[in-house]
Amino acid sequence: MRKEAFPRTDRPRTVITTDPELDDLNSMIRLLTHAAELDIRGLVYAGSQCHSAGDPGRGIEPHRWPPAGAVLHIDEAIDAYEQVEETLRVHDPRFPTAARLRSLVRMGNIAAAGEMDEVTPGSSLIADLLRQIALTPDGAVGPDGEAADATRPLFIQAWGGVSTIARALRTVAEELGDRGDWPALRRRIVDRVVITSFGEQDSALSAYIRPAWPGLEHREVATMTWGYLTRAVLSPRDAELVGPEWMRRNVSSRGPLGAAYRVWGDGRQMAAGFDDEDYFGVSGATPQELAAAGYTVWCPLQPDGAFISEGDSSNFALLVPNGLGSWQDATFGGWGGRQVPHPELADAFTSDMRLSLPGAQQPERPPLVVDRAADGSAPEEYHQTRWWRALQNEFAARLAWSVTPRYEDANHPPLVLLAGAPAAVEGGLARDVRPGEVLTLTATATDPDGDDVLLRWWAYPEAGPAPCPLVPRLEDDGAGTVVVTVPARAEAGQQIHLVVEGTDTGSPALTRYQRVVLTVV
């Protein structure tokens, strides 16, 4: 039966800025399948070092930008979404209307990479949100008695360049900076705003945001896992999840949203005219033939129908309320990977993306973010690849929702609960423990489709701002209860992160979690 009462969760507020790379279209499609769970406040076109619209009046030539009159990728994704929105709302009534999504679309700073002189509709939308944050005091409540909207965190995502975000910050500083209470207003923005980005695709972070806004948190969430070179880091058992057969069955054949999603050899291109980096839509050519035609073959060819890239999805995957709560702390780890403090930049966290953008050069260095598998090995980017099957199954299920008009004919995620936790979904559980202490934790799970839910507990020793490198002993009964022995040599102040994972027996199998944080005292 359909579950009418959805778990209460503070849906993270977010604005997305994005350039017209093909992976941004794919990320936008995946984002819209999660639109019921995220509080989307803006969808903004942005420029980057890879794509800019130019400005003939200023003598700036376009660079890899779709031609005038073309439907740009945000609108293309919403057009596809509009055809299935009513069906999606059968499975979750919180899915917004396409009209609501269109009302959030703006054009940002797109003339050139890093251009932040012009006030644009996109920068103004973001500036309005920042202004509300600055002018809303701590502790303010809304008409419903809950915390005022502007006191909640705002995640501003940069799938391309950051110049539109930088322009918005500059606008607010210019408007409010002469006020006597400006330090307090500025502090509210710094405390409540997080910028996430796939690398740094223009100069705005280094040229303006970092020097002008110290304390403003930036999470660099780029990984190879989501990008064009995903096959270099995926485990062999997960390789099928980016192959042509899996993609055709679960994505490309799944209605308008699936059909809009870019795959290898689909005959499409990002911009008009010849682009030596864009050969992904070409079918049947060898690397030698592509090189002879003038292409720079920087990414290995894949079979027609296979996964190309979705590089920017780590920006919003960390916000999805799946029980891991990774949006609350960059170091927690979750569907958007795990980040650690940047060794050279204050207020910055990084996934340590060592892959450069095409044509750029980066020195080789050991990865900063290392998660170990159960066998003790440390596969590259395991902090992200460990979630890949759950992520792909989730996407497959949501695309299936879009073409399934009856709730009972599709699979839906389970709900995992912790005994003693103050709230479900994102609440988790925090406890103080002593070295050598033995404690028992219990989780239960329910499934809206009546499926069985398989529960397992595991330790995440790398997670958190003060991780304990010693792994606790777990005695998991396989039915939701675990006996935990805190390491006797654990030190005061260290934290032990435990995760209970619940996977249902539906098809595709869907997974939800809860996190327990034990602080050693």
Coordinates of C-alpha atoms in Angstrom, one line a residue:
M1 CA 0.0 0.0 0.0
R2 CA 1.1 3.5 -0.6
K3 CA 2.8 5.2 2.4
E4 CA 0.9 8.5 2.9
A5 CA 3.0 9.8 5.8
F6 CA 6.5 10.6 4.7
P7 CA 9.2 10.9 7.4
R8 CA 9.9 14.4 8.5
T9 CA 13.2 15.7 7.4
D10 CA 14.8 19.1 7.0
R11 CA 15.3 19.0 3.3
P12 CA 18.6 20.8 2.5
R13 CA 18.1 24.1 0.7
T14 CA 20.2 24.4 -2.4
V15 CA 20.9 26.4 -5.5
I16 CA 22.5 24.8 -8.5
T17 CA 24.7 26.7 -11.0
T18 CA 25.7 24.7 -14.1
D19 CA 27.4 25.1 -17.5
P20 CA 26.3 23.2 -20.6
E21 CA 28.7 20.3 -20.5
L22 CA 27.0 17.0 -21.3
D23 CA 27.6 15.6 -17.9
D24 CA 25.7 18.6 -16.4
L25 CA 22.6 17.5 -18.4
N26 CA 23.0 14.0 -17.0
S27 CA 23.5 15.3 -13.5
M28 CA 20.4 17.6 -13.9
I29 CA 18.3 14.6 -14.9
R30 CA 19.4 12.6 -11.8
L31 CA 18.9 15.7 -9.6
L32 CA 15.3 16.0 -10.8
T33 CA 14.5 12.4 -9.8
H34 CA 15.4 13.6 -6.3
A35 CA 13.5 16.9 -6.5
A36 CA 11.0 15.7 -3.9
E37 CA 13.7 15.4 -1.3
L38 CA 15.7 18.6 -1.9
D39 CA 14.5 22.1 -1.3
I40 CA 15.6 23.6 -4.7
R41 CA 15.8 27.4 -4.6
G42 CA 17.5 28.1 -7.9
L43 CA 18.6 26.6 -11.2
V44 CA 21.2 28.9 -12.8
Y45 CA 23.1 28.8 -16.0
A46 CA 26.8 29.6 -15.4
G47 CA 30.0 30.0 -17.5
S48 CA 33.3 28.2 -16.9
Q49 CA 36.6 27.6 -18.5
C50 CA 35.0 24.9 -20.5
H51 CA 31.9 26.8 -21.7
S52 CA 31.1 30.4 -22.1
A53 CA 28.5 32.3 -24.2
G54 CA 30.6 35.3 -25.2
D55 CA 29.5 38.8 -25.6
P56 CA 29.8 40.4 -29.1
G57 CA 29.3 43.9 -27.7
R58 CA 32.5 43.5 -25.7
G59 CA 34.3 41.5 -28.3
I60 CA 34.2 38.2 -26.4
E61 CA 33.8 35.1 -28.5
P62 CA 31.7 32.2 -27.4
H63 CA 33.5 29.0 -26.3
R64 CA 31.7 25.7 -26.7
W65 CA 28.3 27.2 -26.0
P66 CA 25.1 26.0 -27.7
P67 CA 23.9 28.2 -30.6
A68 CA 21.3 30.9 -30.2
G69 CA 17.8 29.4 -30.1
A70 CA 19.0 26.0 -28.8
V71 CA 17.2 24.5 -25.8
L72 CA 19.8 24.6 -23.0
H73 CA 20.3 21.7 -20.7
I74 CA 18.3 22.8 -17.6
D75 CA 15.3 23.5 -19.8
E76 CA 15.8 20.3 -21.7
A77 CA 15.7 18.3 -18.4
I78 CA 12.6 20.1 -17.2
D79 CA 10.9 19.6 -20.5
A80 CA 11.4 15.8 -20.0
Y81 CA 10.4 16.0 -16.4
E82 CA 7.1 17.8 -17.3
Q83 CA 6.0 14.7 -19.3
V84 CA 6.3 12.4 -16.2
E85 CA 5.8 14.7 -13.2
E86 CA 2.3 13.4 -12.5
T87 CA 3.5 9.8 -12.5
L88 CA 6.4 10.7 -10.2
R89 CA 3.9 12.3 -7.7
V90 CA 2.2 8.9 -7.5
H91 CA 5.4 7.7 -5.8
D92 CA 6.1 10.8 -3.8
P93 CA 3.6 13.7 -3.7
R94 CA 6.4 16.2 -2.8
F95 CA 7.7 16.2 -6.4
P96 CA 7.4 19.8 -7.6
T97 CA 5.6 20.9 -10.7
A98 CA 7.6 21.6 -13.8
A99 CA 6.2 25.1 -13.6
R100 CA 7.7 25.5 -10.2
L101 CA 11.1 24.4 -11.5
R102 CA 10.9 26.7 -14.5
S103 CA 10.2 29.6 -12.1
L104 CA 13.7 29.0 -10.5
V105 CA 15.7 29.1 -13.8
R106 CA 17.9 32.1 -14.3
M107 CA 20.8 33.1 -16.6
G108 CA 23.9 33.8 -14.6
N109 CA 27.4 35.1 -15.5
I110 CA 28.1 33.3 -18.7
A111 CA 30.0 35.7 -21.0
A112 CA 33.5 34.5 -20.1
A113 CA 35.2 32.3 -17.6
G114 CA 35.5 34.0 -14.2
E115 CA 33.5 37.1 -15.3
M116 CA 31.8 38.6 -12.2
D117 CA 31.5 42.3 -13.1
E118 CA 27.9 42.1 -14.4
V119 CA 24.9 41.7 -12.1
T120 CA 22.8 39.0 -13.8
P121 CA 19.4 37.4 -13.0
G122 CA 21.2 34.4 -11.7
S123 CA 23.5 36.3 -9.4
S124 CA 20.5 38.4 -8.2
L125 CA 18.6 35.2 -7.3
I126 CA 21.5 34.0 -5.2
A127 CA 22.0 37.5 -3.7
D128 CA 18.4 37.6 -2.6
L129 CA 18.9 34.4 -0.6
L130 CA 22.1 35.7 0.9
R131 CA 20.5 39.0 1.9
Q132 CA 17.7 37.1 3.6
I133 CA 20.2 35.1 5.5
A134 CA 22.2 38.1 6.6
L135 CA 19.1 40.0 7.8
T136 CA 17.5 37.0 9.7
P137 CA 18.8 36.8 13.3
D138 CA 19.8 33.6 14.9
G139 CA 16.9 31.9 16.6
A140 CA 14.2 33.5 14.4
V141 CA 11.1 31.4 13.9
G142 CA 8.7 31.2 11.0
P143 CA 4.9 31.4 11.1
D144 CA 4.7 27.6 11.7
G145 CA 6.8 27.9 14.9
E146 CA 9.8 26.2 13.2
A147 CA 13.2 27.8 12.6
A148 CA 12.9 30.6 10.1
D149 CA 13.7 29.6 6.5
A150 CA 16.8 31.9 6.3
T151 CA 18.4 30.4 9.4
R152 CA 18.7 27.0 7.6
P153 CA 21.9 26.0 5.8
L154 CA 22.1 27.0 2.1
F155 CA 24.2 24.8 -0.2
I156 CA 25.2 26.7 -3.4
Q157 CA 26.5 24.2 -6.0
A158 CA 29.0 25.0 -8.8
W159 CA 28.8 22.4 -11.5
G160 CA 30.7 24.9 -13.7
G161 CA 32.5 28.1 -12.7
V162 CA 31.9 30.0 -9.5
S163 CA 31.7 33.5 -10.9
T164 CA 27.9 33.8 -10.6
I165 CA 28.1 32.9 -6.9
A166 CA 31.0 35.4 -6.5
R167 CA 29.0 38.2 -8.1
A168 CA 26.1 37.5 -5.7
L169 CA 28.5 37.6 -2.6
R170 CA 30.0 40.9 -3.9
T171 CA 26.5 42.4 -4.5
V172 CA 25.5 41.7 -0.9
A173 CA 28.8 43.1 0.4
E174 CA 28.4 46.2 -1.6
E175 CA 24.8 46.7 -0.4
L176 CA 25.3 46.0 3.3
G177 CA 29.0 46.5 3.9
D178 CA 28.6 50.1 5.1
R179 CA 26.2 49.1 7.9
G180 CA 27.5 49.2 11.5
D181 CA 26.2 45.7 12.0
W182 CA 27.9 44.3 8.9
P183 CA 30.3 42.0 10.8
A184 CA 27.3 40.2 12.4
L185 CA 25.4 40.1 9.0
R186 CA 28.5 38.7 7.3
R187 CA 28.9 36.1 10.0
R188 CA 25.4 34.8 9.4
I189 CA 26.2 34.2 5.8
V190 CA 29.5 32.5 6.6
D191 CA 27.8 30.3 9.2
R192 CA 24.9 29.2 7.1
V193 CA 26.3 29.0 3.5
V194 CA 28.3 26.2 2.0
I195 CA 29.7 26.3 -1.5
T196 CA 30.3 22.9 -3.2
S197 CA 32.0 22.5 -6.6
F198 CA 33.5 20.1 -9.1
G199 CA 37.0 21.4 -9.0
E200 CA 37.6 25.1 -9.7
Q201 CA 36.5 25.8 -13.2
D202 CA 37.2 29.5 -13.1
S203 CA 39.3 32.0 -11.1
A204 CA 36.5 33.4 -8.9
L205 CA 37.2 31.3 -5.8
S206 CA 40.9 32.3 -5.6
A207 CA 40.5 35.8 -6.9
Y208 CA 37.5 37.0 -4.8
I209 CA 35.7 34.5 -2.5
R210 CA 38.7 33.3 -0.5
P211 CA 40.3 36.7 0.2
A212 CA 37.0 38.6 0.6
W213 CA 35.0 35.9 2.5
P214 CA 37.3 34.1 5.0
G215 CA 35.4 31.5 6.9
L216 CA 33.0 30.6 4.1
E217 CA 33.1 26.8 3.8
H218 CA 33.9 25.4 0.4
R219 CA 33.7 21.7 -0.4
E220 CA 35.5 20.5 -3.5
V221 CA 33.7 17.3 -4.3
A222 CA 35.1 16.2 -7.7
T223 CA 35.9 12.5 -8.2
M224 CA 36.8 10.3 -11.1
T225 CA 33.9 8.0 -10.0
W226 CA 31.2 10.2 -11.4
G227 CA 33.2 11.5 -14.4
Y228 CA 34.4 10.5 -17.8
L229 CA 37.1 8.1 -16.4
T230 CA 34.8 6.3 -13.9
R231 CA 36.0 2.9 -15.2
A232 CA 39.5 3.6 -13.9
V233 CA 38.2 3.4 -10.3
L234 CA 35.0 1.3 -10.3
S235 CA 35.4 -2.2 -8.8
P236 CA 35.1 -5.0 -11.4
R237 CA 31.8 -6.1 -9.9
D238 CA 30.3 -2.7 -10.4
A239 CA 31.5 -2.3 -14.0
E240 CA 28.2 -3.6 -15.3
L241 CA 26.5 -0.6 -13.8
V242 CA 28.0 1.7 -16.4
G243 CA 27.8 -0.8 -19.3
P244 CA 25.5 -0.5 -22.3
E245 CA 23.1 -3.3 -21.3
W246 CA 22.5 -2.0 -17.8
M247 CA 22.1 1.6 -19.1
R248 CA 19.7 0.6 -21.9
R249 CA 17.6 -1.5 -19.5
N250 CA 17.5 1.0 -16.6
V251 CA 18.1 4.4 -18.1
S252 CA 17.7 5.0 -21.8
S253 CA 14.5 3.0 -22.2
R254 CA 12.8 4.6 -19.1
G255 CA 10.6 7.3 -20.7
P256 CA 11.3 10.9 -21.5
L257 CA 13.9 11.4 -18.6
G258 CA 15.8 8.4 -19.6
A259 CA 15.7 9.2 -23.3
A260 CA 17.1 12.7 -22.6
Y261 CA 20.1 11.2 -20.7
R262 CA 23.4 11.3 -22.7
V263 CA 25.1 7.9 -23.5
W264 CA 28.0 7.0 -25.8
G265 CA 27.3 6.9 -29.5
D266 CA 23.9 8.7 -29.2
G267 CA 24.6 11.0 -32.2
R268 CA 24.3 14.2 -30.1
Q269 CA 26.8 17.0 -29.4
M270 CA 27.1 19.8 -26.9
A271 CA 27.5 22.8 -29.2
A272 CA 27.2 23.6 -32.9
G273 CA 30.2 23.2 -35.1
F274 CA 33.3 21.1 -34.7
D275 CA 34.5 20.6 -31.1
D276 CA 37.7 18.5 -30.9
E277 CA 36.9 17.3 -27.4
D278 CA 33.3 16.3 -28.1
Y279 CA 33.3 12.9 -29.8
F280 CA 31.0 11.1 -27.3
G281 CA 28.1 11.0 -29.6
V282 CA 30.1 9.6 -32.5
S283 CA 29.2 5.9 -33.2
G284 CA 31.4 3.3 -34.8
A285 CA 34.7 5.2 -35.2
T286 CA 38.1 4.0 -33.9
P287 CA 40.4 6.2 -31.9
Q288 CA 42.6 6.4 -35.0
E289 CA 39.7 7.5 -37.2
L290 CA 38.7 10.1 -34.7
A291 CA 42.2 11.5 -34.4
A292 CA 42.4 11.6 -38.2
A293 CA 39.2 13.7 -38.2
G294 CA 40.8 16.2 -35.8
Y295 CA 39.5 15.0 -32.4
T296 CA 41.6 15.0 -29.3
V297 CA 40.9 11.5 -28.0
W298 CA 41.5 12.1 -24.3
C299 CA 38.9 9.7 -22.9
P300 CA 38.8 6.0 -23.9
L301 CA 36.0 5.0 -26.3
Q302 CA 33.1 2.9 -24.9
P303 CA 30.4 0.8 -26.5
D304 CA 27.3 2.6 -27.9
G305 CA 24.8 3.1 -25.1
A306 CA 27.3 3.1 -22.2
F307 CA 27.6 5.6 -19.4
I308 CA 29.5 8.7 -20.4
S309 CA 29.8 11.0 -17.4
E310 CA 27.8 12.6 -14.6
G311 CA 30.6 14.4 -12.9
D312 CA 28.6 17.0 -11.0
S313 CA 26.2 14.7 -9.2
S314 CA 28.5 14.5 -6.1
N315 CA 27.4 18.1 -5.4
F316 CA 23.8 17.1 -4.7
A317 CA 24.3 13.4 -3.8
L318 CA 25.7 14.5 -0.4
L319 CA 22.4 16.3 0.2
V320 CA 20.0 13.4 -0.4
P321 CA 18.4 12.6 2.9
N322 CA 19.3 8.9 3.0
G323 CA 20.0 8.7 6.7
L324 CA 23.8 9.3 6.5
G325 CA 23.5 13.0 7.1
S326 CA 26.7 13.7 5.1
W327 CA 25.5 17.2 4.3
Q328 CA 25.9 18.1 8.0
D329 CA 29.7 17.6 8.0
A330 CA 32.0 17.3 5.0
T331 CA 34.1 14.7 6.8
F332 CA 31.2 12.3 7.5
G333 CA 31.2 10.6 4.1
G334 CA 28.2 9.5 2.1
W335 CA 26.7 9.4 -1.4
G336 CA 28.7 12.5 -2.3
G337 CA 32.0 10.9 -1.2
R338 CA 34.0 12.1 1.8
Q339 CA 36.0 15.3 2.1
V340 CA 38.9 16.2 4.4
P341 CA 40.3 19.6 5.3
H342 CA 42.4 21.0 2.5
P343 CA 46.1 20.9 3.5
E344 CA 46.8 24.4 2.0
L345 CA 43.5 26.3 2.0
A346 CA 41.7 27.5 5.0
D347 CA 37.9 26.8 5.2
A348 CA 38.2 24.3 2.3
F349 CA 37.5 20.6 2.2
T350 CA 38.5 18.4 -0.7
S351 CA 37.9 15.0 -2.2
D352 CA 41.5 15.3 -3.5
M353 CA 40.7 15.1 -7.2
R354 CA 44.0 14.2 -8.8
L355 CA 42.4 14.0 -12.3
S356 CA 42.8 17.3 -14.2
L357 CA 40.4 18.8 -16.6
P358 CA 41.4 18.2 -20.3
G359 CA 44.6 20.1 -21.1
A360 CA 45.4 21.1 -17.5
Q361 CA 48.5 19.8 -15.6
Q362 CA 48.5 18.6 -12.0
P363 CA 51.4 17.0 -10.1
E364 CA 51.0 13.4 -9.0
R365 CA 50.6 13.0 -5.3
P366 CA 49.1 10.4 -2.9
P367 CA 45.4 10.8 -2.3
L368 CA 44.3 12.5 0.8
V369 CA 41.0 10.7 1.1
V370 CA 41.5 7.0 1.7
D371 CA 38.7 4.6 2.8
R372 CA 39.6 1.0 3.4
A373 CA 37.5 -1.9 2.4
A374 CA 36.5 -4.8 4.7
D375 CA 39.6 -6.8 3.5
G376 CA 41.9 -4.0 4.5
S377 CA 42.7 -2.9 0.9
A378 CA 42.4 0.8 -0.1
P379 CA 40.9 0.9 -3.6
E380 CA 41.2 4.2 -5.3
E381 CA 38.3 6.5 -4.5
Y382 CA 36.6 3.9 -2.4
H383 CA 35.1 6.8 -0.3
Q384 CA 32.9 7.2 -3.4
T385 CA 32.8 3.9 -5.2
R386 CA 31.6 2.1 -2.0
W387 CA 28.2 3.7 -2.6
W388 CA 28.0 3.2 -6.4
R389 CA 25.7 0.2 -6.5
A390 CA 23.2 1.8 -4.1
L391 CA 23.4 5.1 -6.2
Q392 CA 22.8 3.4 -9.5
N393 CA 20.0 1.2 -8.1
E394 CA 18.4 4.4 -6.7
F395 CA 18.5 6.1 -10.1
A396 CA 17.1 3.1 -11.8
A397 CA 14.2 2.9 -9.4
R398 CA 13.4 6.6 -9.7
L399 CA 13.4 6.4 -13.5
A400 CA 11.1 3.4 -13.2
W401 CA 8.8 5.5 -11.0
S402 CA 8.5 8.0 -13.9
V403 CA 6.9 5.4 -16.2
T404 CA 5.0 3.4 -13.5
P405 CA 1.5 4.9 -12.9
R406 CA 0.6 2.5 -10.0
Y407 CA 2.5 2.8 -6.7
E408 CA 2.4 -0.9 -6.0
D409 CA 4.1 -1.7 -9.3
A410 CA 7.4 -0.1 -8.3
N411 CA 10.0 -0.4 -5.6
H412 CA 10.5 2.3 -2.9
P413 CA 13.2 2.7 -0.3
P414 CA 13.0 1.3 3.2
L415 CA 13.1 3.4 6.4
V416 CA 15.8 2.5 8.9
L417 CA 15.2 3.6 12.5
L418 CA 17.5 3.6 15.6
A419 CA 16.3 2.9 19.0
G420 CA 16.9 5.9 21.2
A421 CA 17.4 8.3 18.3
P422 CA 15.5 11.6 18.6
A423 CA 14.4 11.5 14.9
A424 CA 14.3 9.3 11.9
V425 CA 16.0 9.7 8.6
E426 CA 18.7 12.3 9.3
G427 CA 18.7 12.4 13.1
G428 CA 21.1 9.6 13.8
L429 CA 22.4 9.0 17.3
A430 CA 25.2 10.5 19.3
R431 CA 26.6 9.0 22.5
D432 CA 29.5 9.4 24.8
V433 CA 31.5 6.2 25.5
R434 CA 34.5 5.2 27.6
P435 CA 37.5 3.2 26.3
G436 CA 36.7 -0.5 26.6
E437 CA 33.0 0.1 27.1
V438 CA 30.6 -2.5 25.7
L439 CA 27.2 -1.2 24.4
T440 CA 24.3 -2.6 22.5
L441 CA 22.7 -0.7 19.6
T442 CA 19.4 -1.7 17.9
A443 CA 18.0 -0.7 14.5
T444 CA 14.7 -1.6 12.9
A445 CA 13.5 -1.2 9.4
T446 CA 10.1 -0.9 7.6
D447 CA 9.4 -1.1 3.9
P448 CA 6.5 0.7 2.2
D449 CA 6.2 -2.2 -0.3
G450 CA 6.2 -5.0 2.4
D451 CA 9.6 -6.2 1.3
D452 CA 12.1 -7.8 3.7
V453 CA 14.9 -5.5 4.7
L454 CA 18.4 -6.9 5.3
L455 CA 20.2 -5.0 8.1
R456 CA 24.0 -4.9 8.6
W457 CA 26.2 -2.9 10.8
W458 CA 29.7 -1.7 9.9
A459 CA 32.3 0.7 11.3
Y460 CA 33.5 3.7 9.4
P461 CA 36.8 4.5 11.0
E462 CA 37.9 7.2 8.5
A463 CA 34.7 9.3 9.0
G464 CA 34.3 12.4 11.1
P465 CA 36.4 15.4 12.1
A466 CA 38.2 13.5 14.9
P467 CA 38.3 9.8 13.7
C468 CA 39.5 7.0 15.9
P469 CA 41.9 4.9 13.9
L470 CA 41.2 1.8 16.0
V471 CA 38.3 -0.3 14.7
P472 CA 35.7 -1.3 17.3
R473 CA 34.7 -5.0 17.7
L474 CA 31.2 -5.5 16.3
E475 CA 29.0 -8.5 17.0
D476 CA 26.2 -8.2 14.5
D477 CA 23.2 -10.5 14.9
G478 CA 22.1 -9.8 11.3
A479 CA 18.6 -8.8 12.6
G480 CA 19.4 -5.2 13.6
T481 CA 21.2 -5.5 16.9
V482 CA 24.9 -5.1 17.3
V483 CA 27.1 -5.4 20.4
V484 CA 30.0 -2.8 20.2
T485 CA 33.2 -3.0 22.1
V486 CA 35.0 0.4 22.2
P487 CA 38.8 -0.1 21.7
A488 CA 40.5 0.0 25.0
R489 CA 43.2 2.3 23.6
A490 CA 40.7 4.8 22.2
E491 CA 41.6 8.4 23.3
A492 CA 39.4 11.1 24.7
G493 CA 37.9 13.3 22.0
Q494 CA 38.1 10.7 19.3
Q495 CA 34.9 9.7 17.5
I496 CA 33.8 6.3 16.2
H497 CA 31.3 6.3 13.4
L498 CA 29.0 3.3 13.0
V499 CA 26.6 2.8 10.1
V500 CA 23.6 0.5 10.0
E501 CA 22.6 -0.2 6.4
G502 CA 19.2 -1.5 5.4
T503 CA 18.7 -3.0 1.9
D504 CA 15.3 -4.2 0.8
T505 CA 14.6 -7.3 -1.3
G506 CA 12.7 -5.4 -4.0
S507 CA 14.0 -4.8 -7.6
P508 CA 16.2 -2.9 -7.9
A509 CA 17.3 -3.3 -4.3
L510 CA 17.2 0.1 -2.4
T511 CA 19.3 1.1 0.6
R512 CA 18.9 3.5 3.5
Y513 CA 21.1 4.1 6.5
Q514 CA 21.5 5.5 10.0
R515 CA 24.7 6.7 11.6
V516 CA 25.8 6.4 15.2
V517 CA 28.6 8.7 16.4
L518 CA 30.3 7.6 19.6
T519 CA 32.5 10.2 21.2
V520 CA 35.2 8.9 23.6
V521 CA 35.3 10.7 26.9

